[in-house]
């Protein structure tokens, strides 16, 4: 039961398969979570109270912003309310369903899917055309316009990333987010032990060949060694030289970051021309990380403190032909710096439960920010789940679940 619910939740978050691409599927997932929770007596009054309080706070925030700050048409406010029940409610239901088991199952499912991705990735590298043809024959949606994209539900192959592992996500960098978060959660559930399953995750991260994923992995390694008691002096002696060599020798680290930054500055100088050009050829204009930051900031400025709306892209016609790739500033445009601070604070409280000090929990927040700078991850259900995970990580917040569903969660600690 828990494994199935987590698998559906991960696939809903990953934007790789057909599940999140159809509005009806979001409500089907909510219905399934509700049915499982009621059938197995997993919901209680505290759960209802938690969501009611969150919803009241959320609606009040959106109302205040709409009435006193943005002064946008009513459809912007309505969209914000729909967002609560379409996108945030599944996160809450998942957390309420699994409660304290969420940490274990999130890491378990991510690791299992990562292991599955390795043979798929080997076939992709060795016989990419064959894999693409098989995927095309299966014809599993979604069908992404402008990309040679095939979906196997648990694995995605995009010809644009022929030598990068995209796993179950929409592209390799996004897959790296799930892998790094899964690795952190796995360490927290096994007492920061670098076991066989952790090694599978690290291997999968390497196969993404994603700059953001590699930088995030370095931070996860720092968290791991500090949690294991390694002193800063020893870390600086050995880690810094290795990081510097890797940064300047591997083409997808320092060189790629500098190249991307220069390209982004050039894109911003010519954004009007480029936008018209992409409209003429019928494609969207992809803005990289830095360009996305600059464009959103120049467009909204101080409004980013409280945000504009879930559908902020409707405020400027140029957004209709632009693909934003900076998750931090996308989230600020939707819910403001206030919203992102709230989310990160709740995430910190959750991580603090499973770490021994402020430093280790702080690394986890920096990890989310690094991953969010490179990918639009703050809008994913697995990220908004941090608004609720802390509540269920507290033993005194949980009612007695003795007798409920003894399944592979308990067995996993025996194996």
PDB file of C-alpha atoms in Angstrom, residues 2-285:
ATOM      1  CA  UNK A   2       2.634   2.537   1.065  1.00  0.00           C
ATOM      2  CA  UNK A   3       4.964   1.551  -1.753  1.00  0.00           C
ATOM      3  CA  UNK A   4       2.232   1.915  -4.372  1.00  0.00           C
ATOM      4  CA  UNK A   5       1.146   5.314  -3.034  1.00  0.00           C
ATOM      5  CA  UNK A   6       4.744   6.559  -3.025  1.00  0.00           C
ATOM      6  CA  UNK A   7       5.380   5.282  -6.553  1.00  0.00           C
ATOM      7  CA  UNK A   8       2.318   7.153  -7.848  1.00  0.00           C
ATOM      8  CA  UNK A   9       3.387  10.263  -5.927  1.00  0.00           C
ATOM      9  CA  UNK A  10       6.923  10.166  -7.374  1.00  0.00           C
ATOM     10  CA  UNK A  11       5.655   9.703 -10.939  1.00  0.00           C
ATOM     11  CA  UNK A  12       3.176  12.540 -10.403  1.00  0.00           C
ATOM     12  CA  UNK A  13       6.051  14.769  -9.294  1.00  0.00           C
ATOM     13  CA  UNK A  14       8.514  13.731 -11.988  1.00  0.00           C
ATOM     14  CA  UNK A  15       6.668  15.130 -15.044  1.00  0.00           C
ATOM     15  CA  UNK A  16       8.116  12.309 -17.119  1.00  0.00           C
ATOM     16  CA  UNK A  17       5.140  10.051 -17.619  1.00  0.00           C
ATOM     17  CA  UNK A  18       1.528  10.688 -18.642  1.00  0.00           C
ATOM     18  CA  UNK A  19       0.244  11.015 -15.057  1.00  0.00           C
ATOM     19  CA  UNK A  20       0.813  14.770 -14.467  1.00  0.00           C
ATOM     20  CA  UNK A  21       0.046  15.828 -18.048  1.00  0.00           C
ATOM     21  CA  UNK A  22      -3.736  15.402 -17.792  1.00  0.00           C
ATOM     22  CA  UNK A  23      -5.755  17.431 -15.248  1.00  0.00           C
ATOM     23  CA  UNK A  24      -8.068  14.545 -14.463  1.00  0.00           C
ATOM     24  CA  UNK A  25      -5.131  12.423 -13.293  1.00  0.00           C
ATOM     25  CA  UNK A  26      -4.360  14.831 -10.438  1.00  0.00           C
ATOM     26  CA  UNK A  27      -7.855  14.386  -9.075  1.00  0.00           C
ATOM     27  CA  UNK A  28      -7.717  10.617  -9.641  1.00  0.00           C
ATOM     28  CA  UNK A  29      -4.528  10.489  -7.547  1.00  0.00           C
ATOM     29  CA  UNK A  30      -6.233  12.530  -4.826  1.00  0.00           C
ATOM     30  CA  UNK A  31      -9.205  10.146  -4.886  1.00  0.00           C
ATOM     31  CA  UNK A  32      -6.897   7.099  -4.677  1.00  0.00           C
ATOM     32  CA  UNK A  33      -5.024   8.585  -1.708  1.00  0.00           C
ATOM     33  CA  UNK A  34      -8.308   9.430   0.013  1.00  0.00           C
ATOM     34  CA  UNK A  35      -9.717   5.964  -0.636  1.00  0.00           C
ATOM     35  CA  UNK A  36      -6.581   4.212   0.684  1.00  0.00           C
ATOM     36  CA  UNK A  37      -6.431   6.485   3.723  1.00  0.00           C
ATOM     37  CA  UNK A  38     -10.083   5.969   4.638  1.00  0.00           C
ATOM     38  CA  UNK A  39      -9.998   2.235   3.879  1.00  0.00           C
ATOM     39  CA  UNK A  40      -6.975   1.724   6.143  1.00  0.00           C
ATOM     40  CA  UNK A  41      -7.999   4.273   8.766  1.00  0.00           C
ATOM     41  CA  UNK A  42      -4.917   6.453   8.157  1.00  0.00           C
ATOM     42  CA  UNK A  43      -6.602   9.870   8.507  1.00  0.00           C
ATOM     43  CA  UNK A  44      -7.624  11.516  11.773  1.00  0.00           C
ATOM     44  CA  UNK A  45      -8.884  14.862  13.121  1.00  0.00           C
ATOM     45  CA  UNK A  46      -5.356  16.240  13.383  1.00  0.00           C
ATOM     46  CA  UNK A  47      -4.858  15.670   9.664  1.00  0.00           C
ATOM     47  CA  UNK A  48      -8.032  17.579   8.809  1.00  0.00           C
ATOM     48  CA  UNK A  49      -7.063  20.363  11.187  1.00  0.00           C
ATOM     49  CA  UNK A  50      -3.605  20.646   9.665  1.00  0.00           C
ATOM     50  CA  UNK A  51      -4.895  21.088   6.129  1.00  0.00           C
ATOM     51  CA  UNK A  52      -7.687  23.456   7.182  1.00  0.00           C
ATOM     52  CA  UNK A  53      -5.166  25.696   8.948  1.00  0.00           C
ATOM     53  CA  UNK A  54      -2.787  25.608   5.989  1.00  0.00           C
ATOM     54  CA  UNK A  55      -5.609  26.294   3.514  1.00  0.00           C
ATOM     55  CA  UNK A  56      -6.884  29.218   5.599  1.00  0.00           C
ATOM     56  CA  UNK A  57      -3.401  30.724   5.768  1.00  0.00           C
ATOM     57  CA  UNK A  58      -2.825  30.153   2.042  1.00  0.00           C
ATOM     58  CA  UNK A  59      -6.168  31.668   0.972  1.00  0.00           C
ATOM     59  CA  UNK A  60      -5.649  34.653   3.290  1.00  0.00           C
ATOM     60  CA  UNK A  61      -2.218  35.257   1.776  1.00  0.00           C
ATOM     61  CA  UNK A  62      -3.520  35.060  -1.793  1.00  0.00           C
ATOM     62  CA  UNK A  63      -6.491  37.291  -0.953  1.00  0.00           C
ATOM     63  CA  UNK A  64      -4.292  39.945   0.650  1.00  0.00           C
ATOM     64  CA  UNK A  65      -1.942  39.898  -2.329  1.00  0.00           C
ATOM     65  CA  UNK A  66      -4.759  40.075  -4.855  1.00  0.00           C
ATOM     66  CA  UNK A  67      -6.700  42.872  -3.142  1.00  0.00           C
ATOM     67  CA  UNK A  68      -3.908  45.129  -1.897  1.00  0.00           C
ATOM     68  CA  UNK A  69      -0.863  44.438  -4.095  1.00  0.00           C
ATOM     69  CA  UNK A  70      -1.326  42.958  -7.554  1.00  0.00           C
ATOM     70  CA  UNK A  71      -4.832  44.246  -8.489  1.00  0.00           C
ATOM     71  CA  UNK A  72      -5.063  41.629 -11.238  1.00  0.00           C
ATOM     72  CA  UNK A  73      -8.314  40.272 -12.745  1.00  0.00           C
ATOM     73  CA  UNK A  74     -10.250  37.719 -10.696  1.00  0.00           C
ATOM     74  CA  UNK A  75      -9.079  34.763 -12.811  1.00  0.00           C
ATOM     75  CA  UNK A  76      -5.574  35.155 -11.349  1.00  0.00           C
ATOM     76  CA  UNK A  77      -6.953  34.772  -7.815  1.00  0.00           C
ATOM     77  CA  UNK A  78      -9.152  31.839  -8.859  1.00  0.00           C
ATOM     78  CA  UNK A  79      -6.121  30.108 -10.359  1.00  0.00           C
ATOM     79  CA  UNK A  80      -4.257  30.467  -7.066  1.00  0.00           C
ATOM     80  CA  UNK A  81      -7.123  28.793  -5.204  1.00  0.00           C
ATOM     81  CA  UNK A  82      -7.294  25.998  -7.793  1.00  0.00           C
ATOM     82  CA  UNK A  83      -3.569  25.487  -7.276  1.00  0.00           C
ATOM     83  CA  UNK A  84      -4.211  24.711  -3.607  1.00  0.00           C
ATOM     84  CA  UNK A  85      -6.635  21.895  -4.359  1.00  0.00           C
ATOM     85  CA  UNK A  86      -5.015  20.550  -7.521  1.00  0.00           C
ATOM     86  CA  UNK A  87      -1.295  20.701  -6.726  1.00  0.00           C
ATOM     87  CA  UNK A  88      -0.822  21.113  -2.956  1.00  0.00           C
ATOM     88  CA  UNK A  89      -3.630  18.808  -1.774  1.00  0.00           C
ATOM     89  CA  UNK A  90      -1.941  15.662  -3.255  1.00  0.00           C
ATOM     90  CA  UNK A  91       1.199  16.532  -1.283  1.00  0.00           C
ATOM     91  CA  UNK A  92      -0.786  16.804   1.929  1.00  0.00           C
ATOM     92  CA  UNK A  93      -2.741  13.593   1.311  1.00  0.00           C
ATOM     93  CA  UNK A  94       0.493  11.708   0.642  1.00  0.00           C
ATOM     94  CA  UNK A  95       2.044  12.982   3.883  1.00  0.00           C
ATOM     95  CA  UNK A  96      -1.102  12.270   5.895  1.00  0.00           C
ATOM     96  CA  UNK A  97      -1.333   8.783   4.383  1.00  0.00           C
ATOM     97  CA  UNK A  98       2.243   7.723   5.075  1.00  0.00           C
ATOM     98  CA  UNK A  99       2.937   9.927   8.101  1.00  0.00           C
ATOM     99  CA  UNK A 100       6.272   8.921   9.683  1.00  0.00           C
ATOM    100  CA  UNK A 101       6.833   6.271   6.995  1.00  0.00           C
ATOM    101  CA  UNK A 102       7.241   8.910   4.268  1.00  0.00           C
ATOM    102  CA  UNK A 103      11.015   9.256   4.784  1.00  0.00           C
ATOM    103  CA  UNK A 104      11.646   5.552   4.285  1.00  0.00           C
ATOM    104  CA  UNK A 105       9.340   5.041   1.326  1.00  0.00           C
ATOM    105  CA  UNK A 106      10.413   8.130  -0.586  1.00  0.00           C
ATOM    106  CA  UNK A 107      14.035   6.998  -0.467  1.00  0.00           C
ATOM    107  CA  UNK A 108      13.128   3.366  -1.177  1.00  0.00           C
ATOM    108  CA  UNK A 109      11.063   4.098  -4.291  1.00  0.00           C
ATOM    109  CA  UNK A 110      13.577   6.599  -5.658  1.00  0.00           C
ATOM    110  CA  UNK A 111      16.394   4.063  -5.199  1.00  0.00           C
ATOM    111  CA  UNK A 112      14.407   1.260  -6.823  1.00  0.00           C
ATOM    112  CA  UNK A 113      13.609   3.460  -9.821  1.00  0.00           C
ATOM    113  CA  UNK A 114      17.258   4.557  -9.995  1.00  0.00           C
ATOM    114  CA  UNK A 115      18.399   0.931 -10.156  1.00  0.00           C
ATOM    115  CA  UNK A 116      15.845   0.237 -12.904  1.00  0.00           C
ATOM    116  CA  UNK A 117      17.166   3.206 -14.890  1.00  0.00           C
ATOM    117  CA  UNK A 118      20.718   1.842 -15.138  1.00  0.00           C
ATOM    118  CA  UNK A 119      20.029  -0.986 -17.653  1.00  0.00           C
ATOM    119  CA  UNK A 120      17.733   1.357 -19.607  1.00  0.00           C
ATOM    120  CA  UNK A 121      20.538   3.900 -19.722  1.00  0.00           C
ATOM    121  CA  UNK A 122      23.073   1.315 -20.937  1.00  0.00           C
ATOM    122  CA  UNK A 123      20.723   0.364 -23.780  1.00  0.00           C
ATOM    123  CA  UNK A 124      20.233   4.076 -24.512  1.00  0.00           C
ATOM    124  CA  UNK A 125      23.989   4.610 -24.887  1.00  0.00           C
ATOM    125  CA  UNK A 126      24.651   1.418 -26.851  1.00  0.00           C
ATOM    126  CA  UNK A 127      21.493   1.222 -28.964  1.00  0.00           C
ATOM    127  CA  UNK A 128      19.661   4.524 -28.613  1.00  0.00           C
ATOM    128  CA  UNK A 129      17.790   4.270 -31.916  1.00  0.00           C
ATOM    129  CA  UNK A 130      16.473   0.833 -31.034  1.00  0.00           C
ATOM    130  CA  UNK A 131      15.275   2.068 -27.639  1.00  0.00           C
ATOM    131  CA  UNK A 132      13.635   5.082 -29.245  1.00  0.00           C
ATOM    132  CA  UNK A 133      11.882   2.894 -31.822  1.00  0.00           C
ATOM    133  CA  UNK A 134      10.559   0.575 -29.116  1.00  0.00           C
ATOM    134  CA  UNK A 135       9.297   3.569 -27.159  1.00  0.00           C
ATOM    135  CA  UNK A 136       7.677   5.040 -30.258  1.00  0.00           C
ATOM    136  CA  UNK A 137       5.961   1.715 -30.960  1.00  0.00           C
ATOM    137  CA  UNK A 138       4.568   1.592 -27.419  1.00  0.00           C
ATOM    138  CA  UNK A 139       3.292   5.148 -28.002  1.00  0.00           C
ATOM    139  CA  UNK A 140       2.850   5.933 -24.302  1.00  0.00           C
ATOM    140  CA  UNK A 141       1.937   9.611 -23.732  1.00  0.00           C
ATOM    141  CA  UNK A 142       2.993  12.323 -23.209  1.00  0.00           C
ATOM    142  CA  UNK A 143       4.113  13.325 -26.684  1.00  0.00           C
ATOM    143  CA  UNK A 144       6.440  16.286 -26.256  1.00  0.00           C
ATOM    144  CA  UNK A 145       6.320  18.630 -29.251  1.00  0.00           C
ATOM    145  CA  UNK A 146       9.716  19.578 -30.684  1.00  0.00           C
ATOM    146  CA  UNK A 147      11.645  16.743 -29.029  1.00  0.00           C
ATOM    147  CA  UNK A 148      12.330  13.129 -29.948  1.00  0.00           C
ATOM    148  CA  UNK A 149      10.956  11.868 -26.665  1.00  0.00           C
ATOM    149  CA  UNK A 150       9.854   8.415 -25.586  1.00  0.00           C
ATOM    150  CA  UNK A 151       8.305   7.374 -22.317  1.00  0.00           C
ATOM    151  CA  UNK A 152       8.485   3.940 -20.658  1.00  0.00           C
ATOM    152  CA  UNK A 153       6.686   5.161 -17.492  1.00  0.00           C
ATOM    153  CA  UNK A 154       9.686   4.334 -15.253  1.00  0.00           C
ATOM    154  CA  UNK A 155      12.216   5.677 -17.753  1.00  0.00           C
ATOM    155  CA  UNK A 156      12.349   8.563 -20.213  1.00  0.00           C
ATOM    156  CA  UNK A 157      14.614   8.796 -23.245  1.00  0.00           C
ATOM    157  CA  UNK A 158      15.178  12.154 -24.932  1.00  0.00           C
ATOM    158  CA  UNK A 159      17.448  12.064 -27.976  1.00  0.00           C
ATOM    159  CA  UNK A 160      18.678  15.550 -27.115  1.00  0.00           C
ATOM    160  CA  UNK A 161      20.298  13.942 -24.039  1.00  0.00           C
ATOM    161  CA  UNK A 162      21.512  10.781 -25.765  1.00  0.00           C
ATOM    162  CA  UNK A 163      24.392  10.235 -23.327  1.00  0.00           C
ATOM    163  CA  UNK A 164      22.654  11.434 -20.175  1.00  0.00           C
ATOM    164  CA  UNK A 165      20.347   9.473 -17.912  1.00  0.00           C
ATOM    165  CA  UNK A 166      16.963  11.187 -17.474  1.00  0.00           C
ATOM    166  CA  UNK A 167      15.535   8.302 -15.431  1.00  0.00           C
ATOM    167  CA  UNK A 168      11.862   8.756 -14.650  1.00  0.00           C
ATOM    168  CA  UNK A 169      11.996  12.587 -14.874  1.00  0.00           C
ATOM    169  CA  UNK A 170      11.581  14.935 -17.812  1.00  0.00           C
ATOM    170  CA  UNK A 171      15.325  15.531 -18.249  1.00  0.00           C
ATOM    171  CA  UNK A 172      18.672  14.596 -16.607  1.00  0.00           C
ATOM    172  CA  UNK A 173      18.981  17.658 -14.354  1.00  0.00           C
ATOM    173  CA  UNK A 174      15.499  17.129 -12.935  1.00  0.00           C
ATOM    174  CA  UNK A 175      16.309  13.446 -12.422  1.00  0.00           C
ATOM    175  CA  UNK A 176      19.367  14.552 -10.462  1.00  0.00           C
ATOM    176  CA  UNK A 177      17.072  16.424  -8.079  1.00  0.00           C
ATOM    177  CA  UNK A 178      15.192  13.246  -7.199  1.00  0.00           C
ATOM    178  CA  UNK A 179      18.409  11.255  -6.880  1.00  0.00           C
ATOM    179  CA  UNK A 180      20.131  13.744  -4.580  1.00  0.00           C
ATOM    180  CA  UNK A 181      17.043  14.180  -2.411  1.00  0.00           C
ATOM    181  CA  UNK A 182      16.635  10.390  -2.333  1.00  0.00           C
ATOM    182  CA  UNK A 183      20.267   9.999  -1.258  1.00  0.00           C
ATOM    183  CA  UNK A 184      19.842  12.487   1.597  1.00  0.00           C
ATOM    184  CA  UNK A 185      16.640  10.803   2.776  1.00  0.00           C
ATOM    185  CA  UNK A 186      18.329   7.397   2.558  1.00  0.00           C
ATOM    186  CA  UNK A 187      21.235   8.592   4.682  1.00  0.00           C
ATOM    187  CA  UNK A 188      18.792   9.959   7.242  1.00  0.00           C
ATOM    188  CA  UNK A 189      16.902   6.673   7.392  1.00  0.00           C
ATOM    189  CA  UNK A 190      20.004   4.448   7.696  1.00  0.00           C
ATOM    190  CA  UNK A 191      22.070   6.569  10.064  1.00  0.00           C
ATOM    191  CA  UNK A 192      24.372   7.981   7.375  1.00  0.00           C
ATOM    192  CA  UNK A 193      25.759   4.652   6.260  1.00  0.00           C
ATOM    193  CA  UNK A 194      27.201   4.410   2.729  1.00  0.00           C
ATOM    194  CA  UNK A 195      25.592   1.075   1.937  1.00  0.00           C
ATOM    195  CA  UNK A 196      24.953  -0.697  -1.364  1.00  0.00           C
ATOM    196  CA  UNK A 197      21.734   1.209  -2.062  1.00  0.00           C
ATOM    197  CA  UNK A 198      23.502   4.533  -1.519  1.00  0.00           C
ATOM    198  CA  UNK A 199      26.159   3.453  -4.024  1.00  0.00           C
ATOM    199  CA  UNK A 200      23.443   2.759  -6.610  1.00  0.00           C
ATOM    200  CA  UNK A 201      22.156   6.297  -6.147  1.00  0.00           C
ATOM    201  CA  UNK A 202      25.614   7.824  -6.545  1.00  0.00           C
ATOM    202  CA  UNK A 203      26.151   5.779  -9.712  1.00  0.00           C
ATOM    203  CA  UNK A 204      22.830   7.011 -11.090  1.00  0.00           C
ATOM    204  CA  UNK A 205      23.786  10.619 -10.297  1.00  0.00           C
ATOM    205  CA  UNK A 206      27.015  10.197 -12.264  1.00  0.00           C
ATOM    206  CA  UNK A 207      25.059   8.941 -15.286  1.00  0.00           C
ATOM    207  CA  UNK A 208      23.030  12.175 -15.428  1.00  0.00           C
ATOM    208  CA  UNK A 209      26.159  14.148 -16.429  1.00  0.00           C
ATOM    209  CA  UNK A 210      24.270  17.162 -15.090  1.00  0.00           C
ATOM    210  CA  UNK A 211      26.197  20.153 -13.732  1.00  0.00           C
ATOM    211  CA  UNK A 212      23.548  20.942 -11.132  1.00  0.00           C
ATOM    212  CA  UNK A 213      23.371  17.298 -10.024  1.00  0.00           C
ATOM    213  CA  UNK A 214      27.146  17.100  -9.593  1.00  0.00           C
ATOM    214  CA  UNK A 215      27.324  20.298  -7.544  1.00  0.00           C
ATOM    215  CA  UNK A 216      24.465  18.991  -5.403  1.00  0.00           C
ATOM    216  CA  UNK A 217      26.268  15.665  -4.924  1.00  0.00           C
ATOM    217  CA  UNK A 218      29.343  17.497  -3.635  1.00  0.00           C
ATOM    218  CA  UNK A 219      27.155  19.125  -0.989  1.00  0.00           C
ATOM    219  CA  UNK A 220      25.560  15.779  -0.099  1.00  0.00           C
ATOM    220  CA  UNK A 221      29.064  14.341   0.343  1.00  0.00           C
ATOM    221  CA  UNK A 222      29.919  17.242   2.648  1.00  0.00           C
ATOM    222  CA  UNK A 223      26.777  16.518   4.673  1.00  0.00           C
ATOM    223  CA  UNK A 224      27.665  12.828   4.824  1.00  0.00           C
ATOM    224  CA  UNK A 225      31.238  13.342   6.035  1.00  0.00           C
ATOM    225  CA  UNK A 226      30.232  15.967   8.594  1.00  0.00           C
ATOM    226  CA  UNK A 227      27.489  13.674   9.887  1.00  0.00           C
ATOM    227  CA  UNK A 228      30.128  10.941  10.201  1.00  0.00           C
ATOM    228  CA  UNK A 229      32.216  13.266  12.363  1.00  0.00           C
ATOM    229  CA  UNK A 230      34.942  14.258   9.900  1.00  0.00           C
ATOM    230  CA  UNK A 231      36.633  17.497  10.965  1.00  0.00           C
ATOM    231  CA  UNK A 232      36.664  20.586   8.766  1.00  0.00           C
ATOM    232  CA  UNK A 233      40.475  20.700   8.729  1.00  0.00           C
ATOM    233  CA  UNK A 234      40.679  17.221   7.201  1.00  0.00           C
ATOM    234  CA  UNK A 235      37.899  17.976   4.710  1.00  0.00           C
ATOM    235  CA  UNK A 236      39.596  21.142   3.528  1.00  0.00           C
ATOM    236  CA  UNK A 237      42.917  19.364   3.139  1.00  0.00           C
ATOM    237  CA  UNK A 238      41.638  16.627   0.835  1.00  0.00           C
ATOM    238  CA  UNK A 239      38.286  17.769  -0.569  1.00  0.00           C
ATOM    239  CA  UNK A 240      39.087  21.278  -1.786  1.00  0.00           C
ATOM    240  CA  UNK A 241      41.930  20.263  -4.146  1.00  0.00           C
ATOM    241  CA  UNK A 242      39.791  17.441  -5.587  1.00  0.00           C
ATOM    242  CA  UNK A 243      36.833  19.775  -6.122  1.00  0.00           C
ATOM    243  CA  UNK A 244      38.998  22.402  -7.800  1.00  0.00           C
ATOM    244  CA  UNK A 245      40.561  19.847 -10.154  1.00  0.00           C
ATOM    245  CA  UNK A 246      37.148  18.413 -11.041  1.00  0.00           C
ATOM    246  CA  UNK A 247      35.620  21.863 -11.531  1.00  0.00           C
ATOM    247  CA  UNK A 248      38.198  22.973 -14.066  1.00  0.00           C
ATOM    248  CA  UNK A 249      38.924  19.654 -15.756  1.00  0.00           C
ATOM    249  CA  UNK A 250      35.415  18.310 -16.291  1.00  0.00           C
ATOM    250  CA  UNK A 251      33.718  20.121 -19.200  1.00  0.00           C
ATOM    251  CA  UNK A 252      30.257  20.110 -17.608  1.00  0.00           C
ATOM    252  CA  UNK A 253      31.284  22.016 -14.469  1.00  0.00           C
ATOM    253  CA  UNK A 254      33.140  25.367 -14.480  1.00  0.00           C
ATOM    254  CA  UNK A 255      33.418  25.665 -18.274  1.00  0.00           C
ATOM    255  CA  UNK A 256      29.740  24.942 -18.766  1.00  0.00           C
ATOM    256  CA  UNK A 257      28.674  27.370 -16.024  1.00  0.00           C
ATOM    257  CA  UNK A 258      30.768  30.190 -17.504  1.00  0.00           C
ATOM    258  CA  UNK A 259      29.560  29.419 -21.019  1.00  0.00           C
ATOM    259  CA  UNK A 260      25.918  29.322 -19.884  1.00  0.00           C
ATOM    260  CA  UNK A 261      26.286  32.627 -18.050  1.00  0.00           C
ATOM    261  CA  UNK A 262      27.738  34.364 -21.120  1.00  0.00           C
ATOM    262  CA  UNK A 263      25.040  32.902 -23.375  1.00  0.00           C
ATOM    263  CA  UNK A 264      22.356  34.036 -20.960  1.00  0.00           C
ATOM    264  CA  UNK A 265      23.634  37.604 -20.935  1.00  0.00           C
ATOM    265  CA  UNK A 266      23.603  37.588 -24.720  1.00  0.00           C
ATOM    266  CA  UNK A 267      20.064  36.173 -24.740  1.00  0.00           C
ATOM    267  CA  UNK A 268      18.861  38.964 -22.455  1.00  0.00           C
ATOM    268  CA  UNK A 269      20.339  41.610 -24.768  1.00  0.00           C
ATOM    269  CA  UNK A 270      18.475  40.142 -27.744  1.00  0.00           C
ATOM    270  CA  UNK A 271      15.399  38.736 -26.031  1.00  0.00           C
ATOM    271  CA  UNK A 272      12.887  40.720 -28.113  1.00  0.00           C
ATOM    272  CA  UNK A 273      14.412  39.549 -31.397  1.00  0.00           C
ATOM    273  CA  UNK A 274      14.866  35.946 -30.199  1.00  0.00           C
ATOM    274  CA  UNK A 275      11.289  35.757 -28.953  1.00  0.00           C
ATOM    275  CA  UNK A 276       9.938  36.894 -32.336  1.00  0.00           C
ATOM    276  CA  UNK A 277      12.241  34.435 -34.112  1.00  0.00           C
ATOM    277  CA  UNK A 278      11.027  31.469 -32.043  1.00  0.00           C
ATOM    278  CA  UNK A 279       7.421  32.521 -32.553  1.00  0.00           C
ATOM    279  CA  UNK A 280       8.050  32.581 -36.314  1.00  0.00           C
ATOM    280  CA  UNK A 281       9.475  29.045 -36.339  1.00  0.00           C
ATOM    281  CA  UNK A 282       6.750  27.777 -33.988  1.00  0.00           C
ATOM    282  CA  UNK A 283       8.952  26.862 -31.021  1.00  0.00           C
ATOM    283  CA  UNK A 284       9.401  28.090 -27.456  1.00  0.00           C
ATOM    284  CA  UNK A 285      12.393  30.215 -26.487  1.00  0.00           C
TER     285      UNK A 285
END
